[in-house]
CSV table of C-alpha atoms in Angstrom, one decimal:
chain,number,residue,atom,x,y,z
A,138,UNK,CA,0.0,0.0,0.0
A,139,UNK,CA,1.5,3.3,-1.1
A,140,UNK,CA,1.7,6.2,1.3
A,141,UNK,CA,-0.3,9.4,0.5
A,142,UNK,CA,1.7,12.1,-1.1
A,143,UNK,CA,2.6,15.0,1.3
A,144,UNK,CA,0.7,18.2,1.0
A,145,UNK,CA,2.6,20.7,-1.2
A,146,UNK,CA,2.3,24.4,-0.5
A,147,UNK,CA,3.3,27.2,-2.9
A,148,UNK,CA,3.8,30.6,-1.3
A,149,UNK,CA,3.8,33.6,-3.6
A,150,UNK,CA,5.6,36.3,-1.6
A,151,UNK,CA,5.2,40.0,-2.0
A,152,UNK,CA,8.7,40.1,-0.7
A,153,UNK,CA,11.2,37.5,0.6
A,154,UNK,CA,10.5,37.1,4.4
A,155,UNK,CA,12.7,39.1,6.7
A,156,UNK,CA,11.5,38.1,10.2
A,157,UNK,CA,14.0,40.4,12.0
A,158,UNK,CA,13.0,43.4,9.9
A,159,UNK,CA,9.2,43.4,10.1
A,160,UNK,CA,6.2,41.8,11.9
A,161,UNK,CA,4.9,40.7,8.5
A,162,UNK,CA,8.1,38.8,7.8
A,163,UNK,CA,7.9,37.2,11.3
A,164,UNK,CA,4.3,36.2,10.8
A,165,UNK,CA,5.1,34.6,7.5
A,166,UNK,CA,7.8,32.5,9.1
A,167,UNK,CA,5.4,31.5,11.9
A,168,UNK,CA,2.9,30.3,9.3
A,169,UNK,CA,5.7,28.4,7.5
A,170,UNK,CA,6.7,26.7,10.8
A,171,UNK,CA,3.1,25.6,11.3
A,172,UNK,CA,3.2,24.0,7.8
A,173,UNK,CA,6.6,22.3,8.4
A,174,UNK,CA,5.4,20.8,11.6
A,175,UNK,CA,2.7,19.0,9.5
A,176,UNK,CA,5.4,17.6,7.2
A,177,UNK,CA,4.1,19.7,4.3
A,178,UNK,CA,6.5,20.5,1.4
A,179,UNK,CA,6.9,24.2,0.8
A,180,UNK,CA,8.1,26.2,-2.2
A,181,UNK,CA,8.5,29.9,-1.7
A,182,UNK,CA,8.4,32.1,-4.8
A,183,UNK,CA,8.5,35.9,-5.2
A,184,UNK,CA,9.0,38.5,-8.0
A,185,UNK,CA,10.8,40.8,-5.5
A,186,UNK,CA,14.6,41.3,-5.1
A,187,UNK,CA,16.5,39.8,-2.3
A,188,UNK,CA,16.6,41.9,0.9
A,189,UNK,CA,19.7,42.1,3.0
A,190,UNK,CA,18.0,40.5,6.0
A,191,UNK,CA,16.2,37.6,4.2
A,192,UNK,CA,15.5,34.4,6.1
A,193,UNK,CA,17.5,31.3,5.2
A,194,UNK,CA,14.6,29.3,3.7
A,195,UNK,CA,16.8,26.7,2.1
A,196,UNK,CA,18.1,25.7,5.6
A,197,UNK,CA,14.6,24.8,6.4
A,198,UNK,CA,14.3,22.6,3.4
A,199,UNK,CA,12.2,25.1,1.5
A,200,UNK,CA,12.7,25.5,-2.3
A,201,UNK,CA,13.2,29.0,-3.5
A,202,UNK,CA,12.0,30.2,-7.0
A,203,UNK,CA,12.2,33.6,-8.5
A,204,UNK,CA,9.1,34.4,-10.6
A,205,UNK,CA,8.3,37.3,-12.9
A,206,UNK,CA,5.3,39.6,-13.1
A,207,UNK,CA,3.3,39.6,-16.3
A,208,UNK,CA,5.1,36.6,-17.7
A,209,UNK,CA,3.6,33.3,-18.9
A,210,UNK,CA,6.7,31.5,-17.6
A,211,UNK,CA,4.7,31.3,-14.3
A,212,UNK,CA,2.1,29.1,-16.1
A,213,UNK,CA,4.6,26.4,-16.9
A,214,UNK,CA,6.1,26.7,-13.4
A,215,UNK,CA,2.9,26.2,-11.5
A,216,UNK,CA,1.6,23.5,-13.9
A,217,UNK,CA,4.7,21.4,-13.3
A,218,UNK,CA,4.6,22.1,-9.5
A,219,UNK,CA,0.9,21.3,-9.1
A,220,UNK,CA,0.6,22.5,-5.5
A,221,UNK,CA,-2.3,21.5,-3.3
A,222,UNK,CA,-2.4,24.9,-1.6
A,223,UNK,CA,-1.3,28.3,-2.9
A,224,UNK,CA,-0.8,31.1,-0.3
A,225,UNK,CA,-0.7,34.6,-1.6
A,226,UNK,CA,1.3,37.0,0.6
A,227,UNK,CA,-0.9,40.1,0.5
A,228,UNK,CA,-3.6,40.9,-2.0
A,229,UNK,CA,-1.4,42.3,-4.7
A,230,UNK,CA,0.0,38.9,-5.3
A,231,UNK,CA,-3.5,37.5,-5.6
A,232,UNK,CA,-4.3,40.2,-8.2
A,233,UNK,CA,-1.3,39.4,-10.2
A,234,UNK,CA,-1.2,35.6,-10.0
A,235,UNK,CA,-4.6,34.5,-8.9
A,236,UNK,CA,-6.0,34.0,-12.4
A,237,UNK,CA,-3.0,32.0,-13.5
A,238,UNK,CA,-3.3,29.7,-10.4
A,239,UNK,CA,-7.0,29.2,-11.0
A,240,UNK,CA,-6.5,28.4,-14.7
A,241,UNK,CA,-3.7,25.9,-14.3
A,242,UNK,CA,-4.4,24.5,-10.8
A,243,UNK,CA,-8.1,24.9,-10.3
A,244,UNK,CA,-8.3,22.4,-7.4
A,245,UNK,CA,-5.6,24.1,-5.4
A,246,UNK,CA,-6.9,25.9,-2.2
A,247,UNK,CA,-6.2,29.6,-2.6
A,248,UNK,CA,-5.3,31.2,0.7
A,249,UNK,CA,-4.6,35.0,1.2
A,250,UNK,CA,-2.3,36.1,4.0
A,251,UNK,CA,-3.6,39.7,4.4
A,252,UNK,CA,-0.9,40.7,7.0
A,253,UNK,CA,-3.2,43.6,7.8
A,254,UNK,CA,-5.9,45.5,6.0
A,255,UNK,CA,-3.8,47.9,3.9
A,256,UNK,CA,-6.9,49.8,2.9
A,257,UNK,CA,-7.7,50.5,6.6
A,258,UNK,CA,-4.2,51.7,7.2
A,259,UNK,CA,-4.3,53.9,4.1
A,260,UNK,CA,-7.7,55.4,5.1
A,261,UNK,CA,-6.4,56.2,8.6
A,262,UNK,CA,-3.3,57.8,7.1
A,263,UNK,CA,-5.5,60.1,5.0
A,264,UNK,CA,-7.6,60.9,8.1
A,265,UNK,CA,-4.4,61.8,10.1
A,266,UNK,CA,-3.2,64.1,7.4
A,267,UNK,CA,-6.5,65.9,7.3
A,268,UNK,CA,-6.6,66.2,11.1
A,269,UNK,CA,-3.1,67.7,11.2
A,270,UNK,CA,-3.9,70.1,8.4
A,271,UNK,CA,-7.1,71.3,10.2
A,272,UNK,CA,-5.8,71.2,13.7
A,273,UNK,CA,-2.0,71.6,13.5
A,274,UNK,CA,-1.7,72.7,17.2
A,275,UNK,CA,-4.0,70.1,18.7
A,276,UNK,CA,-2.4,67.4,20.7
A,277,UNK,CA,-5.5,65.3,21.6
A,278,UNK,CA,-6.2,62.6,18.9
A,279,UNK,CA,-9.1,60.9,20.7
A,280,UNK,CA,-11.6,61.7,18.0
A,281,UNK,CA,-9.2,60.3,15.4
A,282,UNK,CA,-8.6,57.1,17.4
A,283,UNK,CA,-12.3,56.4,18.1
A,284,UNK,CA,-14.5,56.4,15.0
A,285,UNK,CA,-17.4,54.0,14.9
A,286,UNK,CA,-17.2,51.0,12.6
A,287,UNK,CA,-19.7,52.7,10.3
A,288,UNK,CA,-17.5,55.8,10.1
A,289,UNK,CA,-14.5,53.7,9.4
A,290,UNK,CA,-16.4,51.9,6.6
A,291,UNK,CA,-17.4,55.3,5.1
A,292,UNK,CA,-13.7,56.4,5.1
A,293,UNK,CA,-12.7,53.2,3.3
A,294,UNK,CA,-15.5,52.2,1.0
A,295,UNK,CA,-15.0,54.6,-1.9
A,296,UNK,CA,-11.2,54.1,-2.1
A,297,UNK,CA,-9.8,52.1,-5.0
A,298,UNK,CA,-7.4,50.3,-2.6
A,299,UNK,CA,-10.3,49.1,-0.5
A,300,UNK,CA,-12.3,47.9,-3.5
A,301,UNK,CA,-9.2,46.0,-4.8
A,302,UNK,CA,-8.4,44.5,-1.4
A,303,UNK,CA,-11.9,43.4,-0.5
A,304,UNK,CA,-12.3,41.9,-4.0
A,305,UNK,CA,-9.2,39.8,-3.5
A,306,UNK,CA,-10.5,38.6,-0.1
A,307,UNK,CA,-13.8,37.5,-1.7
A,308,UNK,CA,-11.9,35.7,-4.5
A,309,UNK,CA,-9.8,33.7,-2.1
A,310,UNK,CA,-11.0,30.5,-0.5
A,311,UNK,CA,-9.6,31.5,2.9
A,312,UNK,CA,-8.1,34.7,4.3
A,313,UNK,CA,-5.7,34.8,7.2
A,314,UNK,CA,-6.6,37.8,9.5
A,315,UNK,CA,-4.1,38.9,12.1
A,316,UNK,CA,-6.6,41.2,13.9
A,317,UNK,CA,-10.0,40.4,15.4
A,318,UNK,CA,-10.9,44.1,14.9
A,319,UNK,CA,-10.4,43.7,11.2
A,320,UNK,CA,-12.4,40.4,11.1
A,321,UNK,CA,-15.4,42.2,12.7
A,322,UNK,CA,-15.0,45.2,10.3
A,323,UNK,CA,-15.1,42.9,7.3
A,324,UNK,CA,-18.1,40.9,8.5
A,325,UNK,CA,-20.2,43.7,9.9
A,326,UNK,CA,-19.4,46.5,7.4
A,327,UNK,CA,-18.2,44.8,4.2
A,328,UNK,CA,-20.5,41.7,4.7
A,329,UNK,CA,-17.7,39.3,4.0
A,330,UNK,CA,-18.8,35.8,5.0
A,331,UNK,CA,-17.2,34.5,8.2
A,332,UNK,CA,-16.5,31.3,6.4
A,333,UNK,CA,-13.8,33.1,4.3
A,334,UNK,CA,-11.9,34.4,7.4
A,335,UNK,CA,-9.6,32.8,9.9
A,336,UNK,CA,-8.0,34.5,12.9
A,337,UNK,CA,-4.2,33.9,12.8
A,338,UNK,CA,-2.4,36.4,15.0
A,339,UNK,CA,1.3,36.7,15.7
A,340,UNK,CA,2.5,33.5,17.5
A,341,UNK,CA,5.1,32.8,20.2
A,342,UNK,CA,6.6,29.4,21.0
A,343,UNK,CA,6.4,29.8,24.8
A,344,UNK,CA,5.9,32.6,27.4
A,345,UNK,CA,9.0,33.4,29.4
A,346,UNK,CA,8.8,33.4,33.2
A,347,UNK,CA,12.1,35.2,33.9
A,348,UNK,CA,13.2,38.6,32.7
A,349,UNK,CA,15.9,41.2,33.3
A,350,UNK,CA,14.7,42.9,36.5
A,351,UNK,CA,13.6,46.5,36.7
A,352,UNK,CA,16.7,47.7,38.5
A,353,UNK,CA,19.0,46.4,35.8
A,354,UNK,CA,17.2,48.1,32.9
A,355,UNK,CA,17.5,51.6,31.6
A,356,UNK,CA,16.4,53.9,28.8
A,357,UNK,CA,13.4,54.0,26.5
A,358,UNK,CA,13.2,52.1,23.3
A,359,UNK,CA,11.3,52.3,20.0
A,360,UNK,CA,11.7,49.8,17.2
A,361,UNK,CA,10.3,49.3,13.7
A,362,UNK,CA,11.0,49.1,10.0
A,363,UNK,CA,11.5,52.7,8.7
A,364,UNK,CA,9.9,51.7,5.3
A,365,UNK,CA,6.6,51.3,7.2
A,366,UNK,CA,4.9,54.7,7.1
A,367,UNK,CA,3.2,54.4,10.6
A,368,UNK,CA,6.6,53.8,12.2
A,369,UNK,CA,8.1,56.9,10.5
A,370,UNK,CA,5.2,59.0,11.7
A,371,UNK,CA,5.6,57.7,15.2
A,372,UNK,CA,9.3,58.7,15.2
A,373,UNK,CA,8.4,62.2,14.1
A,374,UNK,CA,5.8,62.6,16.8
A,375,UNK,CA,8.2,61.4,19.4
A,376,UNK,CA,10.9,63.8,18.2
A,377,UNK,CA,8.7,66.9,18.1
A,378,UNK,CA,6.2,66.3,21.0
A,379,UNK,CA,6.4,63.2,23.0
A,380,UNK,CA,10.2,63.0,23.8
A,381,UNK,CA,10.6,66.6,24.9
A,382,UNK,CA,7.9,66.2,27.5
A,383,UNK,CA,9.6,63.0,28.9
A,384,UNK,CA,13.0,64.8,29.0
A,385,UNK,CA,11.4,67.6,31.0
A,386,UNK,CA,10.6,65.1,33.8
A,387,UNK,CA,13.7,62.8,33.2
A,388,UNK,CA,16.5,65.1,32.1
A,389,UNK,CA,19.0,62.2,31.8
A,390,UNK,CA,16.6,59.8,30.0
A,391,UNK,CA,17.6,58.3,26.6
A,392,UNK,CA,15.5,57.0,23.8
A,393,UNK,CA,17.1,54.4,21.5
A,394,UNK,CA,15.3,54.0,18.1
A,395,UNK,CA,16.1,51.0,16.0
A,396,UNK,CA,14.8,50.3,12.5
A,397,UNK,CA,15.7,48.4,9.4
A,398,UNK,CA,16.5,50.3,6.2
A,399,UNK,CA,17.1,53.6,8.0
A,400,UNK,CA,16.9,56.5,5.6
A,401,UNK,CA,19.0,59.7,5.8
A,402,UNK,CA,15.9,61.7,7.0
A,403,UNK,CA,15.8,59.4,10.0
A,404,UNK,CA,19.6,59.6,10.8
A,405,UNK,CA,19.3,63.4,10.6
A,406,UNK,CA,17.1,63.3,13.7
A,407,UNK,CA,19.9,61.7,15.8
A,408,UNK,CA,20.8,64.0,18.6
A,409,UNK,CA,22.7,62.6,21.6
A,410,UNK,CA,22.4,65.9,23.5
A,411,UNK,CA,18.6,65.5,23.5
A,412,UNK,CA,19.0,61.8,24.4
A,413,UNK,CA,17.4,61.0,21.0
A,414,UNK,CA,19.4,58.2,19.4
A,415,UNK,CA,18.7,56.8,16.0
A,416,UNK,CA,20.6,53.5,15.9
A,417,UNK,CA,19.7,51.7,12.7
A,418,UNK,CA,19.0,48.0,12.5
A,419,UNK,CA,19.2,45.9,15.7
A,420,UNK,CA,21.1,42.7,15.1
A,421,UNK,CA,19.1,41.1,18.0
A,422,UNK,CA,15.9,43.0,18.6
A,423,UNK,CA,14.9,40.9,21.6
A,424,UNK,CA,18.2,41.6,23.3
A,425,UNK,CA,17.9,45.3,23.1
A,426,UNK,CA,14.2,45.1,24.0
A,427,UNK,CA,15.1,43.1,27.1
A,428,UNK,CA,17.6,45.7,28.4
A,429,UNK,CA,15.2,48.6,27.9
A,430,UNK,CA,12.8,49.7,30.7
A,431,UNK,CA,10.0,51.0,28.5
A,432,UNK,CA,9.0,50.5,24.9
A,433,UNK,CA,7.4,53.5,23.2
A,434,UNK,CA,5.0,52.8,20.3
A,435,UNK,CA,3.0,56.1,19.8
A,436,UNK,CA,1.3,55.0,16.5
A,437,UNK,CA,-1.1,57.6,15.1
A,438,UNK,CA,-2.3,55.4,12.3
A,439,UNK,CA,-1.9,51.8,11.1
A,440,UNK,CA,-3.7,48.4,11.0
A,441,UNK,CA,-3.2,44.8,12.0
A,442,UNK,CA,-1.4,44.1,15.2
A,443,UNK,CA,2.1,45.2,16.2
A,444,UNK,CA,5.1,43.0,16.3
A,445,UNK,CA,7.1,45.5,18.3
A,446,UNK,CA,4.5,45.3,21.1
A,447,UNK,CA,4.3,41.5,21.0
A,448,UNK,CA,8.2,41.5,21.3
A,449,UNK,CA,8.0,43.9,24.2
A,450,UNK,CA,5.6,41.5,26.1
A,451,UNK,CA,7.9,38.6,25.2
A,452,UNK,CA,10.8,40.5,26.8
A,453,UNK,CA,8.8,41.6,29.8
A,454,UNK,CA,9.1,45.2,28.8
A,455,UNK,CA,6.0,47.4,29.5
A,456,UNK,CA,4.9,49.5,26.5
A,457,UNK,CA,3.1,52.8,26.1
A,458,UNK,CA,1.1,53.1,22.9
A,459,UNK,CA,-2.2,54.5,21.4
A,460,UNK,CA,-5.5,52.8,20.7
A,461,UNK,CA,-4.2,52.1,17.2
A,462,UNK,CA,-1.2,50.4,18.6
A,463,UNK,CA,-3.2,48.2,21.0
A,464,UNK,CA,-6.0,47.5,18.6
A,465,UNK,CA,-6.9,43.8,18.2
A,466,UNK,CA,-4.2,42.7,20.7
A,467,UNK,CA,-5.8,42.3,24.1
A,468,UNK,CA,-9.5,41.7,23.8
A,469,UNK,CA,-11.0,42.3,27.3
A,470,UNK,CA,-7.7,41.6,29.1
A,471,UNK,CA,-5.6,44.3,30.9
A,472,UNK,CA,-3.0,46.0,28.8
A,473,UNK,CA,0.8,45.5,29.3
A,474,UNK,CA,1.5,49.1,30.0
A,475,UNK,CA,-0.6,52.1,29.1
A,476,UNK,CA,-2.8,53.2,26.2
A,477,UNK,CA,-3.1,57.0,25.7
A,478,UNK,CA,-4.4,59.4,23.1
A,479,UNK,CA,-2.1,62.5,23.3
A,480,UNK,CA,1.6,63.3,23.5
A,481,UNK,CA,1.2,64.7,27.0
A,482,UNK,CA,-0.7,61.6,28.3
A,483,UNK,CA,1.8,59.2,26.6
A,484,UNK,CA,4.7,61.1,28.2
A,485,UNK,CA,3.1,61.1,31.6
A,486,UNK,CA,2.4,57.4,31.5
A,487,UNK,CA,5.9,56.6,30.2
A,488,UNK,CA,7.5,58.6,33.1
A,489,UNK,CA,5.2,56.9,35.6
A,490,UNK,CA,6.1,53.4,34.4
A,491,UNK,CA,9.7,54.3,34.2
A,492,UNK,CA,9.9,55.3,37.9
A,493,UNK,CA,7.3,53.0,39.5
A,494,UNK,CA,8.6,49.5,40.0
A,495,UNK,CA,5.2,48.1,41.1
A,496,UNK,CA,3.3,49.6,38.2
A,497,UNK,CA,6.1,48.3,35.9
A,498,UNK,CA,5.8,44.8,37.4
A,499,UNK,CA,2.0,44.8,37.0
A,500,UNK,CA,2.3,45.7,33.3
A,501,UNK,CA,4.9,43.0,32.8
A,502,UNK,CA,2.6,40.4,34.3
A,503,UNK,CA,-0.3,41.6,32.1
A,504,UNK,CA,1.9,41.0,29.1
A,505,UNK,CA,2.7,37.4,30.2
A,506,UNK,CA,-1.0,36.7,30.7
A,507,UNK,CA,-1.8,38.1,27.2
A,508,UNK,CA,0.8,36.0,25.5
A,509,UNK,CA,-0.4,32.9,27.3
A,510,UNK,CA,-4.1,33.5,26.5
A,511,UNK,CA,-3.9,34.7,22.9
A,512,UNK,CA,-0.6,34.1,21.1
A,513,UNK,CA,0.7,30.6,21.6
A,514,UNK,CA,1.8,28.8,18.4
A,515,UNK,CA,0.8,25.5,20.0
A,516,UNK,CA,-2.8,26.8,19.8
A,517,UNK,CA,-2.8,28.8,16.5
A,518,UNK,CA,-0.6,26.6,14.3
A,519,UNK,CA,-2.8,23.5,14.6
A,520,UNK,CA,-5.9,25.6,14.3
A,521,UNK,CA,-4.7,27.0,11.0
A,522,UNK,CA,-3.8,23.6,9.6
A,523,UNK,CA,-7.2,22.2,10.8
A,524,UNK,CA,-9.0,25.1,9.1
A,525,UNK,CA,-7.1,24.6,5.8
A,526,UNK,CA,-7.8,20.9,5.8
A,527,UNK,CA,-11.5,21.5,6.4
A,528,UNK,CA,-11.6,23.9,3.5
A,529,UNK,CA,-9.8,21.4,1.2
A,530,UNK,CA,-12.2,18.6,2.2
A,531,UNK,CA,-15.3,20.6,1.3
A,532,UNK,CA,-13.8,22.9,-1.4
A,533,UNK,CA,-16.5,22.5,-4.0
A,534,UNK,CA,-19.3,23.4,-1.7
A,535,UNK,CA,-17.2,26.1,0.0
A,536,UNK,CA,-16.7,27.8,-3.3
A,537,UNK,CA,-20.4,27.4,-4.3
A,538,UNK,CA,-21.4,29.1,-1.1
A,539,UNK,CA,-19.2,32.1,-2.1
A,540,UNK,CA,-21.1,33.2,-5.2
A,541,UNK,CA,-19.8,36.8,-4.9
A,542,UNK,CA,-16.2,35.5,-5.0
A,543,UNK,CA,-17.0,33.4,-8.1
A,544,UNK,CA,-18.5,36.3,-9.8
A,545,UNK,CA,-15.5,38.6,-9.0
A,546,UNK,CA,-13.1,35.9,-10.2
A,547,UNK,CA,-15.1,35.6,-13.5
A,548,UNK,CA,-14.9,39.3,-14.3
A,549,UNK,CA,-11.8,40.5,-12.5
A,550,UNK,CA,-9.5,37.7,-13.6
A,551,UNK,CA,-10.5,38.1,-17.2
A,552,UNK,CA,-9.6,41.8,-17.2
A,553,UNK,CA,-6.4,41.1,-15.2
A,554,UNK,CA,-5.5,38.3,-17.6
A,555,UNK,CA,-5.9,40.4,-20.7
A,556,UNK,CA,-3.9,43.3,-19.1
A,557,UNK,CA,-1.1,40.9,-18.1
A,558,UNK,CA,-1.0,39.3,-21.6
A,559,UNK,CA,-1.0,42.7,-23.2
A,560,UNK,CA,1.9,43.9,-21.0
A,561,UNK,CA,3.8,40.7,-21.8
A,562,UNK,CA,3.3,41.1,-25.5
A,563,UNK,CA,4.3,44.7,-25.3
A,564,UNK,CA,7.5,43.8,-23.4
A,565,UNK,CA,8.4,41.0,-25.9
A,566,UNK,CA,7.9,43.4,-28.8
A,567,UNK,CA,10.4,45.9,-27.6
A,568,UNK,CA,13.4,46.4,-29.9
A,569,UNK,CA,16.8,45.3,-28.6
A,570,UNK,CA,19.2,48.1,-27.6
A,571,UNK,CA,22.8,48.0,-28.3
């Protein structure tokens, strides 16, 4: 009796994963680990260039394949590979390659790793810009941080980005959602069927029980990829408003800011006399987080859940953030630090936690409890695999139940297919240059 063939997964990456540069890269590696634990074979492909902090996929036994946009060479590649599951890393990859996957591997389960709702992040960015234009001197962002779900929908619904992203979600068989807030938004406001969504947050292997103690820690820390617009905005807010208020109370305090791909505009903010240190990429983010006393994450816009805050909890480092930073991360459980809505309140909370060992210890314990209750890979990895297997087992009926998705695939994929073929034909017709 022959053994069944192992499940083969093709991942089409928007970028090659960099788990030490971004939460998205870390989440992708957590998903990959969940698949490897099942003995599944994985091929990772991407049209992107190789980043300097790329994960060593080959060391995990994962095949790596470079693919091209708008090129029919992908058709032969996926036909030969014949994967059982295709995972699109962000909706742009589903737009580009979804019709090719459906044409050549119609029975493959199509899974979309959303990472976060980019259209939500974009809408919030536009709202912040409008707020700063209309109220340049106002420090209280409470109205910006607390719109109703209906108001959020109204800010998103007319945008081209939202229509593209929600269409990709409908076209996919299963969508991995990192934030419960975004699941609720999609179901209640965009009327996406719950059967298409699966909660898959950031994951941790285990919750530490011992940390560097309060007395042996010093300084404030902020960390995040500078290519991510919410992180850059947070750095600017800290530089101009938050950090000066902290220094008024703690004249010797230092803020260490780490981030991958640090641009010149960020290094220009480096000012040791102000205690404001821009220190580029951290070789070991958990090590620097573990030595800091407070993590600052004053995010004024964004989406998804925040890797830097999960790392802070993992290191026993209390954090001070905004409602956007804490969104989707703690449910009804106490926060691992403080959630504030103005520069003055963020500064006051940061100073209090920095100086109060008991409040600091309580915040650390809240972080441990959150990780244990909501983020264990031993819970979410098997749940993800189980959901995927259930979708595969009833795929025909699952797709029949998603008529809107079938309709969007019929129309959108045809237009995308013709555009892609036109681009390929145009590129192949270019004259050679000497």
